[in-house]
């Protein structure tokens, strides 16, 4: 590929990132909230994700899934933040009950169900909750979730199976 063609591909990727970010904000925020459990931290996490995506838009491959790429960025930032906080002050995750989750779902019963599902997902270990949210809530394939989380597809299947069993056990009790 010559330099002109390469520059055209990079520019197309940049445009896809800039145009797609706005439509992804609600999904990024929901995912960030399930990761950190705090509204303000989720806001900061999404903002950092958007900034990094715009700074590195030339690295986005035009035609690939923008959501997977953005989730990968968000997860990377969250892991780095979590590690840094643990080193600095031993901070942990916020309990889901303290996160004051709000749902954009319809009022009444569906709002309660959404809160229950998110609470069940948040109660899972981090690896399982991430896989469950990406596959079951966001509708990603196992391969896309594996790519976003930078783990083997077998690990995605294993974590998803374990997470589903854990949620069924919670539902039964």
Short mmCIF file of N, CA and C in Angstrom, two decimals:
data_model
loop_
_atom_site.label_atom_id
_atom_site.label_comp_id
_atom_site.label_asym_id
_atom_site.label_seq_id
_atom_site.Cartn_x
_atom_site.Cartn_y
_atom_site.Cartn_z
N UNK A 1 0.86 -1.17 0.00
CA UNK A 1 0.00 0.00 0.00
C UNK A 1 0.90 1.23 0.00
N UNK A 2 0.62 2.17 -0.90
CA UNK A 2 1.45 3.37 -0.97
C UNK A 2 1.05 4.35 0.12
N UNK A 3 1.83 5.40 0.26
CA UNK A 3 1.64 6.36 1.34
C UNK A 3 0.31 7.09 1.23
N UNK A 4 -0.13 7.39 0.02
CA UNK A 4 -1.39 8.10 -0.17
C UNK A 4 -2.57 7.22 0.25
N UNK A 5 -2.53 5.96 -0.16
CA UNK A 5 -3.60 5.03 0.20
C UNK A 5 -3.63 4.80 1.70
N UNK A 6 -2.46 4.67 2.31
CA UNK A 6 -2.37 4.48 3.76
C UNK A 6 -2.95 5.68 4.50
N UNK A 7 -2.63 6.88 4.04
CA UNK A 7 -3.15 8.10 4.67
C UNK A 7 -4.67 8.17 4.54
N UNK A 8 -5.22 7.71 3.42
CA UNK A 8 -6.67 7.71 3.22
C UNK A 8 -7.34 6.74 4.19
N UNK A 9 -6.73 5.58 4.42
CA UNK A 9 -7.28 4.60 5.37
C UNK A 9 -7.25 5.16 6.78
N UNK A 10 -6.14 5.80 7.14
CA UNK A 10 -6.01 6.39 8.48
C UNK A 10 -7.04 7.50 8.67
N UNK A 11 -7.24 8.33 7.66
CA UNK A 11 -8.21 9.42 7.76
C UNK A 11 -9.63 8.89 7.89
N UNK A 12 -9.94 7.82 7.16
CA UNK A 12 -11.26 7.19 7.27
C UNK A 12 -11.48 6.67 8.69
N UNK A 13 -10.46 6.05 9.27
CA UNK A 13 -10.54 5.56 10.65
C UNK A 13 -10.78 6.69 11.62
N UNK A 14 -10.07 7.80 11.43
CA UNK A 14 -10.25 8.97 12.29
C UNK A 14 -11.70 9.47 12.23
N UNK A 15 -12.22 9.56 11.03
CA UNK A 15 -13.59 10.04 10.86
C UNK A 15 -14.59 9.08 11.52
N UNK A 16 -14.37 7.79 11.40
CA UNK A 16 -15.27 6.81 12.04
C UNK A 16 -15.26 6.97 13.56
N UNK A 17 -14.09 7.21 14.12
CA UNK A 17 -13.98 7.39 15.57
C UNK A 17 -14.72 8.66 15.99
N UNK A 18 -14.47 9.75 15.31
CA UNK A 18 -15.10 11.02 15.67
C UNK A 18 -16.62 10.94 15.55
N UNK A 19 -17.12 10.29 14.50
CA UNK A 19 -18.56 10.20 14.30
C UNK A 19 -19.21 9.18 15.24
N UNK A 20 -18.51 8.11 15.56
CA UNK A 20 -19.08 7.05 16.36
C UNK A 20 -19.04 7.28 17.86
N UNK A 21 -18.17 8.16 18.32
CA UNK A 21 -18.04 8.38 19.77
C UNK A 21 -19.35 8.83 20.40
N UNK A 22 -20.03 9.75 19.77
CA UNK A 22 -21.25 10.29 20.37
C UNK A 22 -22.31 9.20 20.56
N UNK A 23 -22.45 8.32 19.59
CA UNK A 23 -23.45 7.26 19.71
C UNK A 23 -23.06 6.20 20.73
N UNK A 24 -21.80 6.14 21.09
CA UNK A 24 -21.31 5.14 22.03
C UNK A 24 -21.28 5.62 23.49
N UNK A 25 -21.52 6.89 23.72
CA UNK A 25 -21.35 7.44 25.07
C UNK A 25 -22.18 6.72 26.13
N UNK A 26 -23.46 6.49 25.86
CA UNK A 26 -24.32 5.85 26.86
C UNK A 26 -23.84 4.43 27.15
N UNK A 27 -23.45 3.69 26.11
CA UNK A 27 -22.97 2.32 26.30
C UNK A 27 -21.64 2.31 27.05
N UNK A 28 -20.76 3.24 26.71
CA UNK A 28 -19.48 3.33 27.43
C UNK A 28 -19.72 3.65 28.90
N UNK A 29 -20.64 4.58 29.15
CA UNK A 29 -20.89 4.97 30.53
C UNK A 29 -21.47 3.81 31.33
N UNK A 30 -22.41 3.08 30.74
CA UNK A 30 -23.00 1.93 31.43
C UNK A 30 -21.92 0.90 31.75
N UNK A 31 -21.05 0.64 30.79
CA UNK A 31 -19.98 -0.32 31.01
C UNK A 31 -19.02 0.18 32.08
N UNK A 32 -18.68 1.46 32.02
CA UNK A 32 -17.78 2.05 33.02
C UNK A 32 -18.38 1.95 34.42
N UNK A 33 -19.68 2.20 34.52
CA UNK A 33 -20.35 2.14 35.83
C UNK A 33 -20.31 0.73 36.40
N UNK A 34 -20.48 -0.27 35.56
CA UNK A 34 -20.43 -1.64 36.08
C UNK A 34 -19.00 -2.01 36.48
N UNK A 35 -18.02 -1.38 35.87
CA UNK A 35 -16.64 -1.66 36.25
C UNK A 35 -16.27 -1.00 37.58
N UNK A 36 -16.64 0.28 37.73
CA UNK A 36 -16.17 1.02 38.90
C UNK A 36 -17.22 1.20 39.99
N UNK A 37 -18.51 1.18 39.63
CA UNK A 37 -19.56 1.31 40.63
C UNK A 37 -19.79 2.70 41.17
N UNK A 38 -19.26 3.72 40.53
CA UNK A 38 -19.40 5.09 41.02
C UNK A 38 -19.66 6.01 39.83
N UNK A 39 -20.71 6.84 39.94
CA UNK A 39 -21.10 7.70 38.84
C UNK A 39 -19.99 8.67 38.43
N UNK A 40 -19.37 9.32 39.39
CA UNK A 40 -18.33 10.31 39.08
C UNK A 40 -17.11 9.64 38.44
N UNK A 41 -16.74 8.50 38.97
CA UNK A 41 -15.60 7.77 38.41
C UNK A 41 -15.93 7.28 37.00
N UNK A 42 -17.17 6.83 36.79
CA UNK A 42 -17.60 6.39 35.45
C UNK A 42 -17.53 7.55 34.47
N UNK A 43 -17.97 8.73 34.90
CA UNK A 43 -17.88 9.92 34.04
C UNK A 43 -16.42 10.18 33.64
N UNK A 44 -15.53 10.15 34.62
CA UNK A 44 -14.11 10.39 34.35
C UNK A 44 -13.53 9.32 33.43
N UNK A 45 -13.94 8.09 33.65
CA UNK A 45 -13.45 6.97 32.86
C UNK A 45 -13.88 7.10 31.39
N UNK A 46 -15.13 7.47 31.18
CA UNK A 46 -15.63 7.66 29.81
C UNK A 46 -14.93 8.85 29.16
N UNK A 47 -14.74 9.91 29.91
CA UNK A 47 -14.05 11.08 29.36
C UNK A 47 -12.62 10.72 28.97
N UNK A 48 -11.93 10.00 29.82
CA UNK A 48 -10.55 9.57 29.50
C UNK A 48 -10.53 8.66 28.27
N UNK A 49 -11.54 7.80 28.17
CA UNK A 49 -11.64 6.90 27.02
C UNK A 49 -11.82 7.70 25.73
N UNK A 50 -12.70 8.70 25.77
CA UNK A 50 -12.94 9.52 24.58
C UNK A 50 -11.69 10.30 24.18
N UNK A 51 -11.02 10.84 25.17
CA UNK A 51 -9.79 11.60 24.88
C UNK A 51 -8.75 10.69 24.25
N UNK A 52 -8.54 9.52 24.85
CA UNK A 52 -7.54 8.60 24.30
C UNK A 52 -7.93 8.12 22.90
N UNK A 53 -9.22 7.86 22.70
CA UNK A 53 -9.69 7.42 21.37
C UNK A 53 -9.43 8.50 20.33
N UNK A 54 -9.70 9.74 20.67
CA UNK A 54 -9.45 10.83 19.72
C UNK A 54 -7.96 11.03 19.47
N UNK A 55 -7.17 10.90 20.53
CA UNK A 55 -5.71 11.04 20.37
C UNK A 55 -5.13 9.93 19.50
N UNK A 56 -5.72 8.75 19.60
CA UNK A 56 -5.18 7.59 18.88
C UNK A 56 -6.10 7.13 17.75
N UNK A 57 -6.93 8.02 17.26
CA UNK A 57 -7.89 7.67 16.21
C UNK A 57 -7.19 7.11 14.97
N UNK A 58 -5.96 7.52 14.74
CA UNK A 58 -5.23 7.00 13.58
C UNK A 58 -4.88 5.52 13.73
N UNK A 59 -5.01 4.98 14.94
CA UNK A 59 -4.73 3.56 15.17
C UNK A 59 -5.97 2.69 14.95
N UNK A 60 -7.14 3.32 14.83
CA UNK A 60 -8.38 2.57 14.61
C UNK A 60 -8.41 2.07 13.17
N UNK A 61 -8.70 0.79 13.01
CA UNK A 61 -8.77 0.20 11.67
C UNK A 61 -10.17 0.41 11.11
N UNK A 62 -10.25 1.19 10.06
CA UNK A 62 -11.53 1.48 9.42
C UNK A 62 -12.24 0.18 9.05
N UNK A 63 -13.53 0.14 9.35
CA UNK A 63 -14.32 -1.04 9.04
C UNK A 63 -14.41 -2.04 10.17
N UNK A 64 -13.56 -1.92 11.18
CA UNK A 64 -13.65 -2.83 12.33
C UNK A 64 -14.67 -2.27 13.33
N UNK A 65 -14.93 -3.02 14.39
CA UNK A 65 -15.95 -2.61 15.36
C UNK A 65 -15.41 -1.54 16.29
N UNK A 66 -16.01 -0.38 16.20
CA UNK A 66 -15.61 0.73 17.05
C UNK A 66 -15.89 0.43 18.51
N UNK A 67 -17.02 -0.22 18.81
CA UNK A 67 -17.36 -0.49 20.20
C UNK A 67 -16.31 -1.38 20.86
N UNK A 68 -15.84 -2.40 20.17
CA UNK A 68 -14.80 -3.27 20.73
C UNK A 68 -13.52 -2.48 21.03
N UNK A 69 -13.16 -1.62 20.09
CA UNK A 69 -11.95 -0.82 20.25
C UNK A 69 -12.08 0.12 21.45
N UNK A 70 -13.24 0.75 21.58
CA UNK A 70 -13.46 1.68 22.70
C UNK A 70 -13.51 0.94 24.04
N UNK A 71 -14.16 -0.22 24.08
CA UNK A 71 -14.17 -1.00 25.32
C UNK A 71 -12.76 -1.41 25.73
N UNK A 72 -11.94 -1.75 24.75
CA UNK A 72 -10.54 -2.11 25.06
C UNK A 72 -9.81 -0.93 25.69
N UNK A 73 -10.03 0.24 25.15
CA UNK A 73 -9.40 1.45 25.71
C UNK A 73 -9.91 1.68 27.13
N UNK A 74 -11.22 1.60 27.32
CA UNK A 74 -11.81 1.83 28.64
C UNK A 74 -11.27 0.83 29.66
N UNK A 75 -11.22 -0.43 29.29
CA UNK A 75 -10.73 -1.46 30.20
C UNK A 75 -9.27 -1.21 30.56
N UNK A 76 -8.48 -0.84 29.58
CA UNK A 76 -7.07 -0.55 29.83
C UNK A 76 -6.91 0.61 30.81
N UNK A 77 -7.67 1.67 30.59
CA UNK A 77 -7.60 2.83 31.49
C UNK A 77 -8.06 2.44 32.89
N UNK A 78 -9.15 1.67 32.99
CA UNK A 78 -9.67 1.26 34.29
C UNK A 78 -8.66 0.40 35.04
N UNK A 79 -8.06 -0.55 34.35
CA UNK A 79 -7.06 -1.41 35.00
C UNK A 79 -5.88 -0.60 35.49
N UNK A 80 -5.41 0.32 34.67
CA UNK A 80 -4.29 1.17 35.08
C UNK A 80 -4.66 2.04 36.27
N UNK A 81 -5.86 2.58 36.26
CA UNK A 81 -6.33 3.42 37.37
C UNK A 81 -6.46 2.59 38.64
N UNK A 82 -7.03 1.40 38.52
CA UNK A 82 -7.21 0.53 39.68
C UNK A 82 -5.85 0.16 40.29
N UNK A 83 -4.91 -0.21 39.43
CA UNK A 83 -3.57 -0.54 39.92
C UNK A 83 -2.92 0.65 40.61
N UNK A 84 -3.03 1.82 39.99
CA UNK A 84 -2.42 3.02 40.58
C UNK A 84 -3.06 3.36 41.93
N UNK A 85 -4.39 3.25 42.01
CA UNK A 85 -5.07 3.52 43.28
C UNK A 85 -4.68 2.52 44.36
N UNK A 86 -4.55 1.27 43.97
CA UNK A 86 -4.16 0.25 44.94
C UNK A 86 -2.77 0.52 45.48
N UNK A 87 -1.90 0.97 44.64
CA UNK A 87 -0.54 1.28 45.07
C UNK A 87 -0.53 2.51 45.96
N UNK A 88 -1.29 3.53 45.55
CA UNK A 88 -1.29 4.79 46.30
C UNK A 88 -1.98 4.70 47.65
N UNK A 89 -3.19 4.10 47.67
CA UNK A 89 -3.95 4.15 48.92
C UNK A 89 -4.78 2.91 49.20
N UNK A 90 -4.60 1.87 48.46
CA UNK A 90 -5.33 0.63 48.72
C UNK A 90 -6.82 0.73 48.44
N UNK A 91 -7.23 1.62 47.54
CA UNK A 91 -8.66 1.79 47.24
C UNK A 91 -9.21 0.56 46.55
N UNK A 92 -10.46 0.24 46.87
CA UNK A 92 -11.12 -0.91 46.25
C UNK A 92 -12.34 -0.47 45.48
N UNK A 93 -13.13 -1.43 45.10
CA UNK A 93 -14.35 -1.14 44.36
C UNK A 93 -15.45 -0.67 45.32
N UNK A 94 -16.32 0.15 44.83
CA UNK A 94 -17.45 0.62 45.60
C UNK A 94 -18.52 -0.47 45.60
N UNK A 95 -19.15 -0.69 46.74
CA UNK A 95 -20.23 -1.66 46.80
C UNK A 95 -21.37 -1.21 45.89
N UNK A 96 -22.00 -2.16 45.23
CA UNK A 96 -23.06 -1.84 44.28
C UNK A 96 -24.21 -1.11 44.95
N UNK A 97 -24.50 -1.44 46.20
CA UNK A 97 -25.59 -0.78 46.93
C UNK A 97 -25.30 0.71 47.13
N UNK A 98 -24.02 1.08 47.18
CA UNK A 98 -23.64 2.47 47.37
C UNK A 98 -23.52 3.24 46.06
N UNK A 99 -23.67 2.56 44.94
CA UNK A 99 -23.44 3.20 43.65
C UNK A 99 -24.66 3.97 43.15
N UNK A 100 -25.83 3.76 43.74
CA UNK A 100 -27.06 4.45 43.34
C UNK A 100 -27.30 4.31 41.84
N UNK A 101 -27.37 3.08 41.39
CA UNK A 101 -27.58 2.83 39.97
C UNK A 101 -28.91 3.40 39.50
N UNK A 102 -28.87 4.04 38.36
CA UNK A 102 -30.09 4.54 37.74
C UNK A 102 -30.23 3.84 36.41
N UNK A 103 -31.43 3.55 36.04
CA UNK A 103 -31.69 2.85 34.79
C UNK A 103 -32.38 3.78 33.82
N UNK A 104 -32.06 3.62 32.54
CA UNK A 104 -32.77 4.36 31.51
C UNK A 104 -33.91 3.53 30.97
N UNK A 105 -34.14 2.37 31.55
CA UNK A 105 -35.22 1.48 31.11
C UNK A 105 -36.57 2.06 31.52
N UNK A 106 -37.63 1.46 31.01
CA UNK A 106 -38.98 1.91 31.33
C UNK A 106 -39.20 1.83 32.83
N UNK A 107 -40.16 2.63 33.29
CA UNK A 107 -40.47 2.66 34.73
C UNK A 107 -41.03 1.33 35.20
N UNK A 108 -41.15 1.20 36.51
CA UNK A 108 -41.81 0.05 37.11
C UNK A 108 -40.98 -1.21 37.13
N UNK A 109 -41.62 -2.28 36.74
CA UNK A 109 -41.01 -3.61 36.87
C UNK A 109 -39.72 -3.76 36.07
N UNK A 110 -39.69 -3.23 34.85
CA UNK A 110 -38.47 -3.39 34.05
C UNK A 110 -37.30 -2.64 34.68
N UNK A 111 -37.56 -1.50 35.32
CA UNK A 111 -36.49 -0.76 36.00
C UNK A 111 -35.93 -1.59 37.15
N UNK A 112 -36.80 -2.24 37.88
CA UNK A 112 -36.37 -3.11 38.98
C UNK A 112 -35.56 -4.28 38.44
N UNK A 113 -36.02 -4.87 37.34
CA UNK A 113 -35.31 -6.00 36.74
C UNK A 113 -33.93 -5.59 36.25
N UNK A 114 -33.84 -4.43 35.62
CA UNK A 114 -32.54 -3.93 35.15
C UNK A 114 -31.60 -3.75 36.34
N UNK A 115 -32.10 -3.15 37.41
CA UNK A 115 -31.27 -2.94 38.60
C UNK A 115 -30.82 -4.28 39.19
N UNK A 116 -31.72 -5.28 39.20
CA UNK A 116 -31.37 -6.59 39.73
C UNK A 116 -30.31 -7.27 38.87
N UNK A 117 -30.45 -7.17 37.55
CA UNK A 117 -29.47 -7.77 36.65
C UNK A 117 -28.11 -7.11 36.83
N UNK A 118 -28.09 -5.78 36.85
CA UNK A 118 -26.82 -5.07 37.03
C UNK A 118 -26.20 -5.37 38.39
N UNK A 119 -27.03 -5.51 39.40
CA UNK A 119 -26.53 -5.84 40.73
C UNK A 119 -25.92 -7.24 40.74
N UNK A 120 -26.59 -8.18 40.07
CA UNK A 120 -26.07 -9.55 39.98
C UNK A 120 -24.76 -9.58 39.21
N UNK A 121 -24.69 -8.84 38.12
CA UNK A 121 -23.45 -8.79 37.33
C UNK A 121 -22.33 -8.15 38.14
N UNK A 122 -22.65 -7.08 38.85
CA UNK A 122 -21.64 -6.38 39.65
C UNK A 122 -21.14 -7.25 40.81
N UNK A 123 -21.95 -8.21 41.26
CA UNK A 123 -21.55 -9.08 42.37
C UNK A 123 -20.54 -10.13 41.91
N UNK A 124 -20.43 -10.32 40.62
CA UNK A 124 -19.48 -11.30 40.09
C UNK A 124 -18.06 -10.78 40.18
N UNK A 125 -17.07 -11.66 40.16
CA UNK A 125 -15.68 -11.20 40.08
C UNK A 125 -15.48 -10.38 38.81
N UNK A 126 -14.49 -9.50 38.81
CA UNK A 126 -14.28 -8.55 37.72
C UNK A 126 -14.24 -9.20 36.34
N UNK A 127 -13.49 -10.26 36.18
CA UNK A 127 -13.38 -10.91 34.88
C UNK A 127 -14.71 -11.44 34.39
N UNK A 128 -15.48 -12.02 35.28
CA UNK A 128 -16.79 -12.57 34.91
C UNK A 128 -17.79 -11.46 34.60
N UNK A 129 -17.76 -10.39 35.39
CA UNK A 129 -18.72 -9.30 35.15
C UNK A 129 -18.46 -8.62 33.82
N UNK A 130 -17.20 -8.44 33.47
CA UNK A 130 -16.87 -7.80 32.19
C UNK A 130 -17.36 -8.64 31.03
N UNK A 131 -17.11 -9.95 31.09
CA UNK A 131 -17.53 -10.85 30.01
C UNK A 131 -19.06 -10.89 29.94
N UNK A 132 -19.71 -10.99 31.05
CA UNK A 132 -21.17 -11.06 31.09
C UNK A 132 -21.78 -9.80 30.49
N UNK A 133 -21.26 -8.65 30.85
CA UNK A 133 -21.80 -7.40 30.35
C UNK A 133 -21.59 -7.28 28.84
N UNK A 134 -20.40 -7.60 28.36
CA UNK A 134 -20.13 -7.46 26.93
C UNK A 134 -20.94 -8.43 26.09
N UNK A 135 -21.04 -9.69 26.53
CA UNK A 135 -21.72 -10.70 25.73
C UNK A 135 -23.24 -10.62 25.90
N UNK A 136 -23.70 -10.58 27.13
CA UNK A 136 -25.15 -10.67 27.38
C UNK A 136 -25.88 -9.33 27.31
N UNK A 137 -25.23 -8.26 27.70
CA UNK A 137 -25.90 -6.96 27.69
C UNK A 137 -25.60 -6.21 26.39
N UNK A 138 -24.33 -6.18 26.00
CA UNK A 138 -23.94 -5.43 24.81
C UNK A 138 -24.09 -6.24 23.53
N UNK A 139 -24.27 -7.56 23.64
CA UNK A 139 -24.52 -8.38 22.46
C UNK A 139 -23.30 -8.72 21.63
N UNK A 140 -22.13 -8.62 22.21
CA UNK A 140 -20.92 -8.95 21.47
C UNK A 140 -20.79 -10.46 21.32
N UNK A 141 -20.12 -10.88 20.27
CA UNK A 141 -19.80 -12.30 20.13
C UNK A 141 -18.67 -12.64 21.09
N UNK A 142 -18.44 -13.93 21.29
CA UNK A 142 -17.34 -14.34 22.16
C UNK A 142 -16.02 -13.81 21.63
N UNK A 143 -15.83 -13.87 20.33
CA UNK A 143 -14.57 -13.41 19.72
C UNK A 143 -14.39 -11.90 19.93
N UNK A 144 -15.47 -11.15 19.78
CA UNK A 144 -15.38 -9.70 19.97
C UNK A 144 -15.08 -9.36 21.43
N UNK A 145 -15.72 -10.05 22.34
CA UNK A 145 -15.45 -9.83 23.77
C UNK A 145 -14.01 -10.19 24.10
N UNK A 146 -13.53 -11.30 23.54
CA UNK A 146 -12.15 -11.72 23.78
C UNK A 146 -11.18 -10.66 23.28
N UNK A 147 -11.47 -10.11 22.11
CA UNK A 147 -10.61 -9.07 21.55
C UNK A 147 -10.65 -7.82 22.42
N UNK A 148 -11.83 -7.41 22.85
CA UNK A 148 -11.97 -6.21 23.68
C UNK A 148 -11.24 -6.35 25.01
N UNK A 149 -11.35 -7.54 25.60
CA UNK A 149 -10.74 -7.77 26.92
C UNK A 149 -9.29 -8.26 26.82
N UNK A 150 -8.86 -8.54 25.59
CA UNK A 150 -7.50 -9.02 25.33
C UNK A 150 -7.21 -10.31 26.10
N UNK A 151 -8.17 -11.26 25.95
CA UNK A 151 -8.03 -12.58 26.56
C UNK A 151 -8.40 -13.62 25.52
N UNK A 152 -8.00 -14.88 25.71
CA UNK A 152 -8.37 -15.93 24.76
C UNK A 152 -9.89 -16.18 24.76
N UNK A 153 -10.41 -16.63 23.64
CA UNK A 153 -11.84 -16.89 23.51
C UNK A 153 -12.29 -17.98 24.48
N UNK A 154 -11.42 -18.96 24.75
CA UNK A 154 -11.74 -20.01 25.71
C UNK A 154 -11.96 -19.44 27.11
N UNK A 155 -11.20 -18.42 27.45
CA UNK A 155 -11.37 -17.77 28.75
C UNK A 155 -12.72 -17.05 28.81
N UNK A 156 -13.12 -16.44 27.70
CA UNK A 156 -14.43 -15.79 27.64
C UNK A 156 -15.52 -16.82 27.88
N UNK A 157 -15.44 -17.95 27.19
CA UNK A 157 -16.47 -18.99 27.34
C UNK A 157 -16.50 -19.53 28.76
N UNK A 158 -15.34 -19.75 29.35
CA UNK A 158 -15.26 -20.27 30.71
C UNK A 158 -15.84 -19.28 31.71
N UNK A 159 -15.43 -18.02 31.60
CA UNK A 159 -15.93 -17.00 32.52
C UNK A 159 -17.43 -16.80 32.37
N UNK A 160 -17.91 -16.83 31.15
CA UNK A 160 -19.34 -16.66 30.91
C UNK A 160 -20.14 -17.81 31.50
N UNK A 161 -19.64 -19.02 31.34
CA UNK A 161 -20.31 -20.20 31.90
C UNK A 161 -20.36 -20.10 33.42
N UNK A 162 -19.23 -19.76 34.01
CA UNK A 162 -19.16 -19.63 35.47
C UNK A 162 -20.07 -18.50 35.96
N UNK A 163 -20.10 -17.39 35.23
CA UNK A 163 -20.93 -16.25 35.62
C UNK A 163 -22.41 -16.61 35.54
N UNK A 164 -22.79 -17.30 34.49
CA UNK A 164 -24.20 -17.70 34.34
C UNK A 164 -24.62 -18.62 35.47
N UNK A 165 -23.75 -19.56 35.83
CA UNK A 165 -24.05 -20.47 36.94
C UNK A 165 -24.20 -19.70 38.25
N UNK A 166 -23.32 -18.73 38.47
CA UNK A 166 -23.37 -17.93 39.70
C UNK A 166 -24.66 -17.13 39.76
N UNK A 167 -25.07 -16.56 38.64
CA UNK A 167 -26.30 -15.76 38.63
C UNK A 167 -27.52 -16.67 38.81
N UNK A 168 -27.51 -17.84 38.21
CA UNK A 168 -28.61 -18.78 38.43
C UNK A 168 -28.69 -19.21 39.89
N UNK A 169 -27.53 -19.39 40.52
CA UNK A 169 -27.51 -19.75 41.94
C UNK A 169 -28.09 -18.62 42.79
N UNK A 170 -27.77 -17.38 42.43
CA UNK A 170 -28.32 -16.23 43.14
C UNK A 170 -29.84 -16.16 42.98
N UNK A 171 -30.29 -16.44 41.76
CA UNK A 171 -31.72 -16.39 41.45
C UNK A 171 -32.47 -17.49 42.22
N UNK A 172 -31.85 -18.64 42.37
CA UNK A 172 -32.48 -19.78 43.07
C UNK A 172 -32.58 -19.56 44.57
N UNK A 173 -31.65 -18.77 45.10
CA UNK A 173 -31.65 -18.59 46.57
C UNK A 173 -32.57 -17.51 47.03
#
